mmCIF file of C-alpha atoms in Angstrom:
data_model
loop_
_atom_site.group_PDB
_atom_site.id
_atom_site.type_symbol
_atom_site.label_atom_id
_atom_site.label_comp_id
_atom_site.label_asym_id
_atom_site.label_seq_id
_atom_site.Cartn_x
_atom_site.Cartn_y
_atom_site.Cartn_z
ATOM 1 C CA MET J 888 52.969 -96.377 24.147
ATOM 2 C CA ARG J 889 51.127 -98.964 26.209
ATOM 3 C CA GLY J 890 50.958 -102.605 25.153
ATOM 4 C CA TRP J 891 47.976 -104.270 23.568
ATOM 5 C CA ARG J 892 46.880 -106.009 26.752
ATOM 6 C CA GLY J 893 44.883 -104.573 29.585
ATOM 7 C CA GLY J 894 41.600 -102.751 29.901
ATOM 8 C CA GLY J 895 43.336 -99.341 29.738
ATOM 9 C CA ASP J 896 44.586 -100.068 26.248
ATOM 10 C CA ALA J 897 41.171 -100.011 24.550
ATOM 11 C CA ILE J 898 41.413 -96.368 23.353
ATOM 12 C CA GLU J 899 45.020 -96.760 22.144
ATOM 13 C CA LYS J 900 44.126 -99.983 20.396
ATOM 14 C CA SER J 901 41.152 -98.350 18.650
ATOM 15 C CA ARG J 902 43.285 -95.391 17.511
ATOM 16 C CA LEU J 903 46.022 -97.608 16.050
ATOM 17 C CA TYR J 904 43.434 -99.785 14.348
ATOM 18 C CA GLY J 905 41.887 -96.680 12.750
ATOM 19 C CA ILE J 906 45.278 -95.509 11.495
ATOM 20 C CA MET J 907 45.932 -98.948 10.008
ATOM 21 C CA LEU J 908 42.542 -98.923 8.271
ATOM 22 C CA ARG J 909 43.164 -95.465 6.833
ATOM 23 C CA GLY J 910 46.554 -96.490 5.490
ATOM 24 C CA MET J 911 45.183 -99.648 3.881
ATOM 25 C CA ALA J 912 42.206 -97.825 2.358
ATOM 26 C CA CYS J 913 44.422 -95.061 1.009
ATOM 27 C CA ALA J 914 46.872 -97.473 -0.595
ATOM 28 C CA ARG J 915 44.027 -99.399 -2.199
ATOM 29 C CA VAL J 916 42.345 -96.277 -3.555
ATOM 30 C CA ILE J 917 45.558 -94.711 -4.865
ATOM 31 C CA LEU J 918 46.533 -97.905 -6.670
ATOM 32 C CA ARG J 919 43.068 -98.143 -8.154
ATOM 33 C CA ALA J 920 43.181 -94.487 -9.221
ATOM 34 C CA PHE J 921 46.461 -94.978 -11.080
ATOM 35 C CA VAL J 922 45.743 -98.383 -12.626
ATOM 36 C CA MET J 923 42.176 -97.729 -13.785
ATOM 37 C CA GLY J 924 42.779 -94.329 -15.274
ATOM 38 C CA GLY J 925 42.636 -91.770 -12.485
ATOM 39 C CA THR J 926 45.956 -90.412 -13.826
ATOM 40 C CA GLY J 927 45.442 -91.520 -17.402
ATOM 41 C CA LEU J 928 47.648 -94.656 -17.063
ATOM 42 C CA ALA J 929 45.442 -96.983 -19.048
ATOM 43 C CA GLY J 930 44.105 -94.562 -21.586
ATOM 44 C CA ARG J 931 45.286 -91.245 -22.914
ATOM 45 C CA LYS J 932 48.670 -91.389 -24.554
ATOM 46 C CA GLY J 933 51.413 -89.584 -22.671
ATOM 47 C CA ALA J 934 50.214 -90.726 -19.227
ATOM 48 C CA PRO J 935 52.858 -92.026 -16.788
ATOM 49 C CA GLY J 936 53.966 -95.607 -17.074
ATOM 50 C CA MET J 937 53.571 -98.179 -14.293
ATOM 51 C CA ALA J 938 56.956 -97.482 -12.772
ATOM 52 C CA ASP J 939 56.553 -93.711 -12.962
ATOM 53 C CA GLY J 940 52.876 -93.628 -11.995
ATOM 54 C CA ILE J 941 52.821 -95.907 -8.938
ATOM 55 C CA GLY J 942 56.416 -95.817 -7.806
ATOM 56 C CA GLY J 943 56.933 -92.193 -8.784
ATOM 57 C CA ALA J 944 60.543 -91.209 -8.169
ATOM 58 C CA GLY J 945 61.129 -94.284 -6.055
ATOM 59 C CA GLY J 946 58.643 -93.576 -3.285
ATOM 60 C CA SER J 947 55.679 -95.239 -1.591
ATOM 61 C CA PRO J 948 52.062 -94.160 -2.107
ATOM 62 C CA ARG J 949 52.326 -92.042 1.031
ATOM 63 C CA ARG J 950 55.479 -90.358 -0.240
ATOM 64 C CA MET J 951 53.714 -89.624 -3.526
ATOM 65 C CA LEU J 952 50.954 -87.913 -1.627
ATOM 66 C CA GLU J 953 53.284 -85.924 0.614
ATOM 67 C CA ASN J 954 55.634 -84.807 -2.138
ATOM 68 C CA SER J 955 53.975 -83.315 -5.198
ATOM 69 C CA ASN J 956 57.293 -83.284 -7.040
ATOM 70 C CA ASP J 957 57.244 -87.061 -7.184
ATOM 71 C CA ASN J 958 53.897 -86.936 -8.951
ATOM 72 C CA ASP J 959 55.111 -84.204 -11.298
ATOM 73 C CA ALA J 960 58.116 -86.270 -12.248
ATOM 74 C CA GLY J 961 55.942 -89.244 -13.104
ATOM 75 C CA GLY J 962 53.323 -87.152 -14.906
ATOM 76 C CA ASN J 963 55.715 -85.026 -16.931
ATOM 77 C CA ALA J 964 57.650 -88.066 -18.043
ATOM 78 C CA GLY J 965 54.553 -89.124 -19.908
ATOM 79 C CA GLY J 966 53.806 -85.847 -21.688
ATOM 80 C CA SER J 967 51.223 -83.137 -21.361
ATOM 81 C CA VAL J 968 48.346 -85.130 -22.881
ATOM 82 C CA GLY J 969 47.899 -87.501 -19.925
ATOM 83 C CA ALA J 970 45.932 -86.109 -17.013
ATOM 84 C CA ARG J 971 47.540 -86.286 -13.554
ATOM 85 C CA LEU J 972 46.764 -85.219 -10.007
ATOM 86 C CA ASP J 973 47.707 -81.618 -9.279
ATOM 87 C CA THR J 974 49.314 -80.414 -6.036
ATOM 88 C CA GLY J 975 46.002 -79.476 -4.421
ATOM 89 C CA GLU J 976 44.518 -82.892 -5.104
ATOM 90 C CA ILE J 977 47.638 -84.611 -3.705
ATOM 91 C CA LYS J 978 47.467 -82.659 -0.466
ATOM 92 C CA ARG J 979 43.769 -83.412 -0.186
ATOM 93 C CA TYR J 980 44.441 -87.141 -0.574
ATOM 94 C CA HIS J 981 47.076 -86.851 2.156
ATOM 95 C CA ASN J 982 44.748 -85.061 4.555
ATOM 96 C CA ILE J 983 41.930 -87.539 3.992
ATOM 97 C CA CYS J 984 44.134 -90.594 4.504
ATOM 98 C CA PHE J 985 46.667 -89.658 7.142
ATOM 99 C CA GLN J 986 45.456 -86.753 9.238
ATOM 100 C CA PRO J 987 43.372 -87.329 12.363
ATOM 101 C CA GLY J 988 39.721 -87.532 11.530
ATOM 102 C CA GLY J 989 40.462 -88.668 7.985
ATOM 103 C CA ASP J 990 38.116 -90.944 6.085
ATOM 104 C CA PRO J 991 39.186 -94.540 6.939
ATOM 105 C CA CYS J 992 37.068 -96.077 4.202
ATOM 106 C CA GLY J 993 38.339 -93.853 1.393
ATOM 107 C CA SER J 994 34.808 -92.994 0.276
ATOM 108 C CA GLU J 995 35.675 -89.333 -0.312
ATOM 109 C CA ILE J 996 38.715 -90.323 -2.369
ATOM 110 C CA LEU J 997 36.579 -92.644 -4.461
ATOM 111 C CA SER J 998 34.108 -89.842 -5.146
ATOM 112 C CA MET J 999 36.997 -87.531 -6.115
ATOM 113 C CA ASN J 1000 38.354 -90.143 -8.448
ATOM 114 C CA ARG J 1001 34.995 -90.637 -10.180
ATOM 115 C CA ALA J 1002 34.505 -86.882 -10.603
ATOM 116 C CA ALA J 1003 37.989 -86.097 -11.951
ATOM 117 C CA ARG J 1004 39.011 -89.278 -13.783
ATOM 118 C CA SER J 1005 40.528 -88.785 -17.223
ATOM 119 C CA PRO J 1006 39.207 -90.631 -20.286
ATOM 120 C CA GLY J 1007 41.729 -93.443 -20.122
ATOM 121 C CA ARG J 1008 40.021 -96.797 -19.837
ATOM 122 C CA PRO J 1009 36.851 -95.110 -18.587
ATOM 123 C CA LEU J 1010 33.934 -96.751 -16.919
ATOM 124 C CA ASP J 1011 31.547 -93.926 -17.792
ATOM 125 C CA ASN J 1012 33.164 -91.880 -20.594
ATOM 126 C CA GLN J 1013 30.793 -91.821 -23.563
ATOM 127 C CA SER J 1014 32.753 -89.375 -25.732
ATOM 128 C CA LEU J 1015 35.963 -91.354 -26.212
ATOM 129 C CA PRO J 1016 34.540 -93.919 -28.702
ATOM 130 C CA ASP J 1017 33.171 -91.041 -30.783
ATOM 131 C CA GLU J 1018 36.562 -89.323 -30.727
ATOM 132 C CA ILE J 1019 38.173 -92.527 -32.002
ATOM 133 C CA MET J 1020 35.525 -92.866 -34.714
ATOM 134 C CA SER J 1021 36.006 -89.256 -35.811
ATOM 135 C CA ALA J 1022 39.777 -89.691 -36.088
ATOM 136 C CA ALA J 1023 39.403 -92.980 -37.947
ATOM 137 C CA GLU J 1024 36.799 -91.547 -40.315
ATOM 138 C CA SER J 1025 39.104 -88.768 -41.509
ATOM 139 C CA LEU J 1026 41.997 -91.200 -41.992
ATOM 140 C CA PHE J 1027 39.868 -93.776 -43.833
ATOM 141 C CA ALA J 1028 38.595 -91.007 -46.113
ATOM 142 C CA ARG J 1029 42.126 -89.848 -46.893
ATOM 143 C CA SER J 1030 44.049 -93.132 -47.130
ATOM 144 C CA GLY J 1031 41.402 -95.832 -47.410
ATOM 145 C CA TYR J 1032 40.822 -98.779 -45.106
ATOM 146 C CA PHE J 1033 43.936 -100.664 -46.159
ATOM 147 C CA GLY J 1034 46.133 -97.570 -46.123
ATOM 148 C CA THR J 1035 45.280 -96.702 -42.509
ATOM 149 C CA SER J 1036 46.908 -98.386 -39.517
ATOM 150 C CA VAL J 1037 45.648 -98.782 -35.965
ATOM 151 C CA ARG J 1038 48.674 -96.821 -34.757
ATOM 152 C CA GLU J 1039 47.753 -93.861 -36.996
ATOM 153 C CA ILE J 1040 44.197 -93.875 -35.668
ATOM 154 C CA ALA J 1041 45.423 -94.008 -32.062
ATOM 155 C CA ASN J 1042 47.892 -91.161 -32.656
ATOM 156 C CA LYS J 1043 45.257 -88.935 -34.249
ATOM 157 C CA ALA J 1044 42.768 -89.634 -31.442
ATOM 158 C CA SER J 1045 45.515 -89.280 -28.781
ATOM 159 C CA VAL J 1046 44.664 -92.621 -27.214
ATOM 160 C CA ASN J 1047 46.436 -95.877 -26.518
ATOM 161 C CA SER J 1048 46.131 -98.357 -29.408
ATOM 162 C CA ALA J 1049 44.664 -100.932 -27.019
ATOM 163 C CA LEU J 1050 41.543 -98.785 -26.592
ATOM 164 C CA ILE J 1051 40.601 -99.400 -30.237
ATOM 165 C CA SER J 1052 40.397 -103.112 -29.469
ATOM 166 C CA TYR J 1053 38.726 -102.401 -26.134
ATOM 167 C CA TYR J 1054 35.882 -100.397 -27.696
ATOM 168 C CA PHE J 1055 35.623 -101.846 -31.212
ATOM 169 C CA GLY J 1056 37.442 -105.175 -31.312
ATOM 170 C CA GLY J 1057 39.971 -104.021 -33.920
ATOM 171 C CA LYS J 1058 40.271 -101.953 -37.078
ATOM 172 C CA GLU J 1059 37.777 -103.921 -39.184
ATOM 173 C CA ASN J 1060 34.991 -103.644 -36.638
ATOM 174 C CA LEU J 1061 35.803 -99.961 -36.168
ATOM 175 C CA PHE J 1062 35.382 -99.429 -39.917
ATOM 176 C CA ARG J 1063 32.146 -101.433 -39.944
ATOM 177 C CA THR J 1064 30.798 -99.440 -36.989
ATOM 178 C CA ILE J 1065 31.504 -96.127 -38.722
ATOM 179 C CA PHE J 1066 29.955 -97.266 -41.991
ATOM 180 C CA ARG J 1067 26.861 -98.785 -40.363
ATOM 181 C CA LYS J 1068 26.222 -95.713 -38.206
ATOM 182 C CA GLN J 1069 26.313 -93.198 -41.047
ATOM 183 C CA GLY J 1070 24.860 -95.537 -43.655
ATOM 184 C CA MET J 1071 21.834 -96.447 -41.561
ATOM 185 C CA GLU J 1072 21.124 -92.755 -40.905
ATOM 186 C CA ILE J 1073 21.034 -92.143 -44.677
ATOM 187 C CA VAL J 1074 18.831 -95.192 -45.277
ATOM 188 C CA GLY J 1075 16.447 -94.141 -42.511
ATOM 189 C CA LYS J 1076 15.993 -90.669 -44.002
ATOM 190 C CA ARG J 1077 15.498 -92.109 -47.497
ATOM 191 C CA MET J 1078 12.738 -94.392 -46.288
ATOM 192 C CA GLU J 1079 11.044 -91.556 -44.376
ATOM 193 C CA LEU J 1080 10.969 -89.466 -47.559
ATOM 194 C CA LEU J 1081 9.714 -92.375 -49.675
ATOM 195 C CA ASP J 1082 6.943 -93.180 -47.185
ATOM 196 C CA ALA J 1083 5.894 -89.518 -47.243
ATOM 197 C CA LEU J 1084 5.691 -89.618 -51.059
ATOM 198 C CA ARG J 1085 3.604 -92.805 -50.963
ATOM 199 C CA ALA J 1086 1.186 -91.211 -48.515
ATOM 200 C CA ARG J 1087 0.977 -88.033 -50.591
ATOM 201 C CA PHE J 1088 0.384 -89.446 -54.086
ATOM 202 C CA LYS J 1089 -1.592 -92.668 -53.403
ATOM 203 C CA GLY J 1090 -0.437 -94.014 -56.775
ATOM 204 C CA PRO J 1091 2.483 -93.656 -59.213
ATOM 205 C CA ILE J 1092 4.931 -91.083 -57.882
ATOM 206 C CA PRO J 1093 6.526 -88.578 -60.290
ATOM 207 C CA VAL J 1094 9.986 -89.796 -61.258
ATOM 208 C CA ASP J 1095 11.743 -86.564 -60.293
ATOM 209 C CA GLN J 1096 10.213 -86.769 -56.799
ATOM 210 C CA ILE J 1097 11.566 -90.305 -56.340
ATOM 211 C CA VAL J 1098 15.028 -89.310 -57.546
ATOM 212 C CA ARG J 1099 15.102 -86.220 -55.322
ATOM 213 C CA ALA J 1100 14.070 -88.232 -52.260
ATOM 214 C CA TYR J 1101 16.867 -90.705 -52.924
ATOM 215 C CA LEU J 1102 19.537 -88.001 -53.361
ATOM 216 C CA SER J 1103 18.507 -85.518 -50.658
ATOM 217 C CA PRO J 1104 19.932 -87.334 -47.597
ATOM 218 C CA GLN J 1105 23.324 -87.581 -49.283
ATOM 219 C CA CYS J 1106 23.328 -83.860 -50.066
ATOM 220 C CA GLU J 1107 22.326 -83.042 -46.503
ATOM 221 C CA LEU J 1108 25.195 -85.202 -45.271
ATOM 222 C CA LYS J 1109 27.640 -83.167 -47.328
ATOM 223 C CA LYS J 1110 26.278 -79.958 -45.811
ATOM 224 C CA SER J 1111 26.847 -81.321 -42.309
ATOM 225 C CA GLY J 1112 30.588 -80.591 -42.365
ATOM 226 C CA PRO J 1113 33.950 -82.365 -42.608
ATOM 227 C CA ARG J 1114 32.716 -85.653 -41.161
ATOM 228 C CA GLY J 1115 29.908 -85.791 -43.680
ATOM 229 C CA LEU J 1116 32.299 -85.243 -46.564
ATOM 230 C CA ALA J 1117 34.693 -87.815 -45.101
ATOM 231 C CA PHE J 1118 31.941 -90.433 -45.056
ATOM 232 C CA ILE J 1119 30.953 -89.659 -48.664
ATOM 233 C CA ARG J 1120 34.550 -90.355 -49.691
ATOM 234 C CA ILE J 1121 34.508 -93.589 -47.713
ATOM 235 C CA GLN J 1122 31.278 -94.517 -49.513
ATOM 236 C CA ALA J 1123 32.988 -93.960 -52.863
ATOM 237 C CA GLN J 1124 35.777 -96.333 -51.819
ATOM 238 C CA VAL J 1125 33.342 -98.988 -50.646
ATOM 239 C CA HIS J 1126 31.400 -98.826 -53.929
ATOM 240 C CA ASN J 1127 34.458 -98.809 -56.188
ATOM 241 C CA GLU J 1128 36.923 -101.255 -54.615
ATOM 242 C CA PHE J 1129 36.695 -105.021 -54.944
ATOM 243 C CA ASN J 1130 36.635 -106.407 -51.412
ATOM 244 C CA GLU J 1131 34.355 -108.888 -49.670
ATOM 245 C CA MET J 1132 33.970 -106.704 -46.576
ATOM 246 C CA TYR J 1133 32.800 -103.840 -48.782
ATOM 247 C CA PHE J 1134 30.344 -106.110 -50.618
ATOM 248 C CA SER J 1135 28.862 -107.329 -47.352
ATOM 249 C CA LEU J 1136 28.453 -103.775 -46.017
ATOM 250 C CA ARG J 1137 26.705 -102.598 -49.183
ATOM 251 C CA ARG J 1138 24.307 -105.527 -49.135
ATOM 252 C CA GLU J 1139 23.601 -105.195 -45.424
ATOM 253 C CA ILE J 1140 22.959 -101.454 -45.363
ATOM 254 C CA TYR J 1141 21.740 -100.294 -48.771
ATOM 255 C CA ASP J 1142 20.177 -103.168 -50.700
ATOM 256 C CA GLU J 1143 16.729 -103.282 -49.126
ATOM 257 C CA SER J 1144 16.026 -99.537 -49.335
ATOM 258 C CA THR J 1145 17.406 -99.291 -52.890
ATOM 259 C CA LYS J 1146 15.115 -102.124 -53.981
ATOM 260 C CA GLN J 1147 12.184 -100.161 -52.537
ATOM 261 C CA TYR J 1148 13.105 -97.191 -54.738
ATOM 262 C CA ILE J 1149 13.519 -99.428 -57.811
ATOM 263 C CA GLY J 1150 10.038 -100.809 -57.140
ATOM 264 C CA GLU J 1151 8.531 -97.324 -57.058
ATOM 265 C CA LEU J 1152 10.332 -96.361 -60.282
ATOM 266 C CA GLU J 1153 8.974 -99.501 -61.946
ATOM 267 C CA ARG J 1154 5.425 -98.502 -60.978
ATOM 268 C CA SER J 1155 5.984 -94.957 -62.240
ATOM 269 C CA LEU J 1156 7.588 -96.061 -65.538
ATOM 270 C CA PRO J 1157 5.415 -98.897 -66.892
ATOM 271 C CA GLY J 1158 6.927 -98.589 -70.376
ATOM 272 C CA ILE J 1159 10.509 -99.098 -69.162
ATOM 273 C CA SER J 1160 11.879 -102.563 -68.508
ATOM 274 C CA LEU J 1161 12.997 -103.515 -65.003
ATOM 275 C CA SER J 1162 16.437 -104.257 -66.450
ATOM 276 C CA ASP J 1163 16.756 -100.664 -67.690
ATOM 277 C CA ILE J 1164 15.532 -99.200 -64.391
ATOM 278 C CA THR J 1165 18.093 -101.263 -62.447
ATOM 279 C CA TRP J 1166 20.911 -100.197 -64.792
ATOM 280 C CA ARG J 1167 19.882 -96.560 -64.436
ATOM 281 C CA MET J 1168 19.752 -96.802 -60.649
ATOM 282 C CA MET J 1169 23.387 -97.939 -60.686
ATOM 283 C CA PHE J 1170 24.245 -94.976 -62.927
ATOM 284 C CA LEU J 1171 22.510 -92.704 -60.406
ATOM 285 C CA ILE J 1172 24.602 -94.091 -57.522
ATOM 286 C CA GLY J 1173 27.850 -93.670 -59.432
ATOM 287 C CA ALA J 1174 26.987 -90.122 -60.475
ATOM 288 C CA TYR J 1175 26.104 -88.806 -57.019
ATOM 289 C CA LEU J 1176 29.123 -90.420 -55.334
ATOM 290 C CA TYR J 1177 31.418 -88.775 -57.870
ATOM 291 C CA MET J 1178 29.770 -85.367 -57.726
ATOM 292 C CA LEU J 1179 29.475 -85.213 -53.944
ATOM 293 C CA ALA J 1180 33.102 -86.205 -53.317
ATOM 294 C CA ASP J 1181 34.273 -82.648 -54.166
ATOM 295 C CA LEU J 1182 36.563 -83.720 -57.000
ATOM 296 C CA ASP J 1183 35.533 -80.544 -58.872
ATOM 297 C CA ARG J 1184 36.524 -81.284 -62.471
ATOM 298 C CA MET J 1185 34.159 -78.603 -63.720
ATOM 299 C CA SER J 1186 36.892 -75.961 -63.862
ATOM 300 C CA ASP J 1187 39.367 -78.202 -65.700
ATOM 301 C CA LEU J 1188 36.887 -79.438 -68.288
ATOM 302 C CA SER J 1189 35.510 -75.967 -69.025
ATOM 303 C CA ASP J 1190 38.932 -74.270 -69.307
ATOM 304 C CA HIS J 1191 38.169 -72.426 -66.059
ATOM 305 C CA ARG J 1192 34.984 -70.822 -67.369
ATOM 306 C CA PHE J 1193 32.787 -72.567 -64.785
ATOM 307 C CA GLU J 1194 33.246 -73.630 -61.186
ATOM 308 C CA GLN J 1195 31.282 -76.327 -59.392
ATOM 309 C CA GLY J 1196 31.308 -74.327 -56.171
ATOM 310 C CA ASP J 1197 29.879 -75.364 -52.820
ATOM 311 C CA ASP J 1198 26.176 -74.896 -53.576
ATOM 312 C CA THR J 1199 24.790 -78.348 -52.744
ATOM 313 C CA ASP J 1200 21.244 -77.239 -53.587
ATOM 314 C CA GLU J 1201 22.286 -76.422 -57.148
ATOM 315 C CA LEU J 1202 24.038 -79.766 -57.433
ATOM 316 C CA LEU J 1203 20.899 -81.565 -56.200
ATOM 317 C CA GLU J 1204 18.699 -79.736 -58.689
ATOM 318 C CA ARG J 1205 20.950 -80.382 -61.687
ATOM 319 C CA LEU J 1206 21.529 -84.017 -60.788
ATOM 320 C CA THR J 1207 17.797 -84.620 -60.234
ATOM 321 C CA ILE J 1208 16.920 -83.246 -63.688
ATOM 322 C CA PHE J 1209 19.690 -85.228 -65.370
ATOM 323 C CA VAL J 1210 18.877 -88.547 -63.685
ATOM 324 C CA SER J 1211 15.088 -88.153 -64.046
ATOM 325 C CA SER J 1212 15.460 -87.600 -67.792
ATOM 326 C CA GLY J 1213 17.661 -90.660 -68.065
ATOM 327 C CA MET J 1214 15.223 -92.775 -66.071
ATOM 328 C CA SER J 1215 12.394 -91.807 -68.447
ATOM 329 C CA ALA J 1216 14.350 -92.410 -71.671
ATOM 330 C CA PRO J 1217 13.100 -95.184 -74.036
ATOM 331 C CA THR J 1218 13.996 -98.686 -73.021
ATOM 332 C CA VAL J 1219 17.089 -100.231 -74.594
ATOM 333 C CA GLN J 1220 16.900 -103.289 -76.838
ATOM 334 C CA TRP J 1221 19.825 -105.533 -75.973
ATOM 335 C CA PRO J 1222 21.268 -107.282 -77.779
ATOM 336 C CA PRO J 1223 20.320 -104.906 -80.582
ATOM 337 C CA VAL J 1224 17.979 -106.291 -83.265
ATOM 338 C CA LEU J 1225 19.612 -106.253 -86.722
ATOM 339 C CA SER J 1226 17.549 -104.539 -89.421
ATOM 340 C CA THR J 1227 16.163 -106.824 -92.211
ATOM 341 C CA THR J 1228 15.029 -103.959 -94.458
ATOM 342 C CA VAL J 1229 16.505 -104.167 -98.007
ATOM 343 C CA THR J 1230 17.990 -100.772 -98.823
ATOM 344 C CA PRO J 1231 18.949 -99.635 -102.388
ATOM 345 C CA ALA J 1232 22.613 -100.026 -101.557
ATOM 346 C CA ARG J 1233 22.079 -103.619 -100.409
ATOM 347 C CA ARG J 1234 20.090 -104.324 -103.582
ATOM 348 C CA ARG J 1235 22.920 -103.043 -105.819
ATOM 349 C CA ARG J 1236 25.507 -105.086 -103.921
ATOM 350 C CA ALA J 1237 23.356 -108.179 -104.290
ATOM 351 C CA VAL J 1238 23.028 -107.621 -108.088
ATOM 352 C CA ARG J 1239 26.797 -107.204 -108.533
ATOM 353 C CA THR J 1240 27.543 -110.438 -106.677
ATOM 354 C CA LYS J 1241 25.316 -112.349 -109.058
#
């Protein structure tokens, strides 16, 4: 090979410079592909570790590209869950980087990496946070917030535990995100139904219509499937356990809309005290959370003569009638007023004491 000096060396110099550029670009792109998730390193559990992923079986990036067995050794060491480059992709990387006419800037490799990247620490993966939320929701429903660990959530979602902090900032914020998302959907539907009733009646709304509007979104949530039922169970925990985080979530999400419903009930029940209406609204909340959680005590309490079943429409109808009747019952005097009427028995006792 000629030296670097002399006018006749211009072509040789350009060729060597191109080879050097291709090698540098390839090394940069391959390292980026492994570190940022192209082979699942930073994300899905079971992906190859740093030593296995980049070093492979003790080789350089070029050796990894030329020998697919090196990549298989690194990928299989991590398990089947982590995505890795297959033999065809490896050969294509090699041809782009090292064969004559290859892409010196690595632009084709970058486009391949964007198209085939696994959901590790993704730049554009929108489904992974929802997968984590779905896994966490089922575990929170089963074991409660305090009985569920970050490791359990990560295992169920098949992700690295660090991704929970990356997306949500930790377990508490993950729980809050789940509860806000579902809770605000329920509140939004309740307010839509209440606004429709206000527009329809232009005055006091029938009590059963108010109660039905309040309960309907919860019943629809139960019909939506396992995630809906899981959230109803989480709701029951949040309403029944003594914890400041739970208190703050209830106030933040539910208080304003529930006060709107109490206001409408007060207008529709002028003979009932606001104290009674507020008490009865709390009874309503407790009743629907219990009934919608699928505890199904109907069979036990009826000696197996009746079953609650899965008919949510029947449950809504029965609960609406029950709660509406309770809302309309006479107001309660508390503390109770003691009777001052003198009965014959009291008169006889008074005579004997004299």
